[in-house]
XYZ file of C-alpha atoms in Angstrom:
335
model
C 96.558 112.712 84.004
C 95.433 114.779 87.014
C 94.413 118.437 87.707
C 97.577 120.675 87.486
C 98.227 123.666 89.586
C 98.203 125.152 86.041
C 94.278 124.465 85.246
C 93.662 125.980 88.655
C 95.378 129.127 87.507
C 93.755 129.116 84.005
C 90.539 127.868 85.130
C 90.593 131.426 88.016
C 91.818 133.592 85.235
C 95.174 134.156 86.870
C 98.539 132.991 86.977
C 100.405 129.988 88.279
C 102.661 132.214 91.122
C 98.690 134.550 91.937
C 97.710 130.741 92.664
C 100.557 129.783 94.635
C 101.398 132.841 96.781
C 96.708 132.195 97.916
C 97.950 128.189 97.726
C 100.853 129.621 101.181
C 98.921 132.253 101.482
C 101.734 135.046 101.080
C 101.843 138.559 99.482
C 99.258 141.311 98.992
C 95.764 139.216 96.873
C 92.193 140.629 96.891
C 89.697 138.686 98.697
C 88.304 138.982 95.226
C 91.352 136.879 93.374
C 91.328 134.425 96.364
C 87.307 133.797 95.935
C 88.087 132.893 92.370
C 91.120 130.494 93.320
C 89.235 128.338 96.026
C 86.493 128.720 93.814
C 88.831 127.180 90.908
C 90.391 124.471 93.844
C 87.166 123.304 94.480
C 85.453 123.124 91.140
C 88.341 120.984 89.211
C 89.256 119.075 92.714
C 92.737 120.200 92.907
C 94.773 118.770 95.610
C 97.789 120.176 96.345
C 100.942 118.459 96.667
C 103.033 118.931 100.124
C 105.588 120.967 97.655
C 102.727 122.905 96.228
C 101.550 124.302 99.373
C 103.415 125.492 102.302
C 100.324 125.792 104.921
C 100.778 128.768 106.868
C 99.749 128.903 110.627
C 95.518 129.674 109.839
C 93.365 132.131 111.708
C 89.932 130.279 111.178
C 89.925 129.228 114.969
C 88.735 125.225 113.894
C 90.308 122.441 114.262
C 89.757 119.369 111.926
C 89.303 115.744 113.112
C 89.395 113.279 111.439
C 87.931 109.378 112.182
C 86.773 106.422 110.553
C 83.251 106.762 111.383
C 80.590 108.423 113.322
C 80.951 105.212 115.059
C 79.636 105.598 118.894
C 83.308 103.930 120.391
C 84.642 107.466 119.409
C 81.769 109.245 121.252
C 84.009 109.561 124.873
C 86.693 111.241 122.496
C 84.710 113.451 120.651
C 82.566 115.245 123.692
C 86.171 115.813 124.583
C 87.259 117.632 122.195
C 84.385 119.464 121.890
C 84.623 120.297 125.168
C 88.284 121.517 125.780
C 88.107 123.815 121.928
C 85.302 125.298 122.872
C 86.645 126.483 126.120
C 89.943 127.866 124.416
C 86.992 129.391 121.312
C 88.162 126.872 118.683
C 84.871 125.133 116.865
C 85.349 121.733 115.249
C 84.959 120.039 111.591
C 84.113 117.162 111.522
C 85.828 114.721 108.396
C 85.656 110.768 107.817
C 88.063 108.327 105.361
C 85.043 105.861 104.776
C 85.156 106.722 101.758
C 88.373 106.027 100.665
C 89.872 108.040 98.021
C 87.449 110.984 97.829
C 87.784 110.950 100.981
C 90.921 112.192 101.411
C 90.732 114.484 98.066
C 88.092 116.393 100.146
C 91.068 116.710 103.330
C 93.213 118.383 100.885
C 90.247 120.583 99.152
C 90.025 121.420 103.072
C 93.355 121.775 103.491
C 93.972 124.350 100.361
C 91.212 126.038 101.397
C 92.375 126.747 105.184
C 89.006 125.861 106.291
C 91.103 124.333 109.972
C 93.885 126.061 112.158
C 95.214 121.438 112.511
C 94.007 118.458 112.479
C 93.499 115.985 114.714
C 93.194 112.071 113.552
C 92.072 108.947 114.869
C 92.787 105.782 113.779
C 93.390 106.591 109.961
C 93.796 103.205 108.164
C 95.182 103.579 104.371
C 95.765 107.835 105.158
C 98.624 107.490 107.657
C 100.594 108.822 104.674
C 98.423 110.955 103.209
C 97.907 112.952 106.455
C 102.254 112.850 107.099
C 102.794 114.643 104.171
C 100.716 117.713 105.559
C 101.926 117.557 108.153
C 105.285 117.787 106.948
C 104.009 121.284 104.795
C 103.129 122.148 107.547
C 99.849 121.615 108.807
C 99.462 121.021 112.754
C 98.479 117.137 113.230
C 97.994 115.518 115.780
C 97.465 111.423 116.573
C 94.922 109.839 118.726
C 95.847 106.570 118.745
C 95.222 103.179 120.411
C 96.752 100.639 117.735
C 100.683 101.671 118.394
C 100.952 103.500 115.069
C 104.051 105.908 115.793
C 104.240 108.320 113.577
C 106.376 111.862 112.141
C 104.253 113.609 113.908
C 103.208 114.786 117.760
C 100.515 111.179 119.193
C 98.302 110.497 122.612
C 98.607 106.975 122.746
C 97.613 105.105 125.886
C 99.358 101.772 127.029
C 98.219 98.835 126.125
C 101.081 96.133 127.132
C 100.735 97.862 130.738
C 96.818 96.812 130.388
C 97.409 93.448 129.663
C 99.255 92.814 132.162
C 97.327 94.875 134.980
C 94.408 92.003 133.184
C 96.328 89.083 134.090
C 97.502 90.015 137.428
C 93.937 90.513 138.978
C 92.686 87.001 136.505
C 96.053 85.451 139.191
C 95.195 86.829 141.772
C 91.858 85.572 141.595
C 93.712 81.731 141.631
C 92.840 81.648 137.424
C 95.633 79.931 136.443
C 93.945 78.503 133.033
C 93.012 81.892 130.862
C 91.732 81.786 127.466
C 92.501 85.314 124.714
C 90.141 86.398 122.953
C 92.763 88.975 120.513
C 92.370 91.853 118.433
C 93.059 91.707 114.461
C 96.985 90.705 114.396
C 97.864 93.158 112.263
C 96.858 95.850 115.369
C 99.838 96.771 116.790
C 97.857 96.440 120.527
C 96.856 93.520 119.768
C 100.505 92.439 120.275
C 100.898 94.778 123.079
C 97.936 93.028 125.320
C 98.617 89.961 124.220
C 102.185 90.407 125.088
C 102.138 91.869 128.752
C 98.872 89.483 129.138
C 100.925 86.220 128.469
C 104.875 87.207 130.024
C 103.325 87.932 133.196
C 101.295 84.461 132.965
C 104.923 83.304 131.984
C 105.956 84.662 135.061
C 104.125 82.842 136.950
C 104.859 79.766 135.328
C 102.163 79.476 133.740
C 102.804 78.870 130.192
C 99.763 79.798 127.664
C 99.396 77.673 124.405
C 98.029 77.819 120.774
C 94.678 76.408 121.421
C 94.224 79.124 125.019
C 94.450 82.082 122.240
C 91.907 82.796 119.962
C 92.551 85.043 117.420
C 89.672 87.021 116.827
C 88.701 90.840 114.722
C 87.546 92.972 118.312
C 83.136 91.559 117.182
C 80.648 90.300 119.755
C 79.862 87.882 117.353
C 83.212 86.177 116.058
C 84.476 86.169 119.628
C 80.753 84.407 120.933
C 81.506 81.992 117.848
C 84.889 81.935 119.301
C 84.249 80.373 122.527
C 81.933 78.670 121.526
C 84.171 76.921 119.472
C 87.062 76.623 121.962
C 84.195 74.841 124.451
C 83.571 71.899 121.602
C 86.679 71.834 121.410
C 87.448 70.324 125.541
C 89.658 73.967 126.172
C 89.766 73.962 129.240
C 90.053 77.325 130.704
C 88.669 78.869 134.364
C 89.074 83.357 132.395
C 88.665 84.625 129.203
C 90.759 87.666 128.809
C 88.490 89.841 125.737
C 91.059 92.294 123.756
C 87.875 95.173 123.625
C 84.627 95.489 125.231
C 82.484 93.572 122.351
C 84.964 91.163 122.852
C 84.334 90.672 126.320
C 80.330 90.882 125.214
C 80.475 88.198 123.531
C 82.534 85.699 125.552
C 79.435 86.351 128.572
C 77.385 85.409 125.853
C 79.008 82.470 124.933
C 79.335 81.207 128.176
C 75.721 81.870 129.330
C 74.798 79.706 126.955
C 76.674 76.235 127.840
C 75.125 76.850 131.240
C 78.072 77.867 132.632
C 78.462 80.983 135.780
C 80.305 83.567 135.475
C 82.363 84.369 137.276
C 82.545 81.708 139.737
C 82.825 78.988 136.324
C 84.882 81.630 134.465
C 85.808 84.919 134.980
C 85.882 87.882 132.429
C 87.723 91.041 131.307
C 87.829 93.536 128.628
C 89.198 96.075 127.320
C 88.118 99.827 126.986
C 85.399 99.930 128.935
C 83.124 102.138 127.061
C 79.342 101.688 127.933
C 78.618 98.176 126.704
C 80.817 97.060 129.672
C 78.307 98.381 132.438
C 75.772 96.736 130.554
C 76.400 92.563 130.868
C 75.274 90.075 133.093
C 77.074 90.140 135.063
C 78.943 93.796 134.986
C 82.035 93.537 133.116
C 85.179 93.735 134.364
C 87.823 95.299 131.742
C 91.318 97.576 131.308
C 89.564 101.032 131.337
C 91.162 103.344 128.073
C 90.832 106.451 129.430
C 88.455 108.557 126.128
C 88.114 110.809 127.536
C 91.323 111.847 129.054
C 93.008 111.578 125.421
C 90.976 113.370 124.098
C 91.540 116.205 126.115
C 94.963 115.819 125.870
C 95.207 115.422 122.286
C 93.176 119.031 122.676
C 94.865 120.567 124.202
C 98.243 119.191 122.774
C 97.145 120.428 119.031
C 96.477 123.802 120.260
C 99.784 124.250 121.552
C 101.118 122.954 118.104
C 98.820 125.959 116.586
C 99.692 128.428 118.745
C 103.743 127.372 118.439
C 103.883 127.714 122.059
C 106.929 126.789 122.941
C 105.796 124.465 125.843
C 104.165 122.448 123.450
C 105.114 118.385 124.283
C 105.883 115.592 121.151
C 102.953 113.427 122.249
C 101.438 112.263 125.387
C 100.899 108.545 127.132
C 97.966 108.049 128.744
C 98.427 104.800 131.140
C 95.472 102.574 131.627
C 93.438 101.322 134.934
C 91.449 98.080 136.187
C 87.734 98.757 136.418
C 86.736 95.906 138.698
C 83.187 94.616 138.303
C 80.799 91.457 138.763
C 81.878 89.355 135.545
C 85.537 88.123 137.837
C 84.130 88.862 141.748
C 80.592 87.676 142.975
C 79.011 90.036 145.418
C 80.150 89.792 148.122
C 77.688 87.808 150.756
C 78.199 89.879 154.051
């Protein structure tokens, strides 16, 4: 049986009603009592349910940010969040969910102790239900998402389908009529959106992509390199490749170099995201820019609006993608 509010009360030497009042910030309670209750919560690992804690607006001037891990891919978003919050007099507390249930337990403790006034979340695999419960209990939450999750609370997202369309139109404008696609994981909504937009534009041009022209990938460099190498070995003919993110597209470029093909003369390559690696491939990668910094800033401002209970607070925001053209699709001018 899990730790109960009665256990917390017993450890702190107070009544269950007092514990509930501390959790809900209700009534006149001495700092000593509050300290005892919070210490007991921490020692016992008590995680309040949505019914046990009606979260009131905090006054910590801190915002929590929950990320899958501390990988560099989130750097643009996090930097924009930090800059936006600092300009508004708020600090940032970073949290990860790579510890599974233990991470969620720690998150519950942070919320119970009112360590922050609101929560920003990036791609909470396995945690969305718990975060939704916290939001329903009164915690301001904003999701920063590119995988087409649409929760019951505010989010900031981008236009994945339109990004796929932009990649397809660019390749068609260059006369590339035999594309290969290296997708992301099937279970991600963004994979279906990017693929759907790309395939539809080619269909409108009278070109149907064959099943073997679509390689199921996982957003990783090595698997994309292997997938393209296998397509070449199988005799699949293509004059362009659309990788569903930039590391995938970098793997595509590596495979093409290893096969002795020239980029973009023989095969044009387009990625998605416009992260740092896109500028370091050879040739530099044409890619659909996902507005990471803009998404981070927008999410921080949206969350602060909800923390402050601003009547102008928007429910959600969608920020469009844009195409960044580099040498992997257009050779330098000979002029």
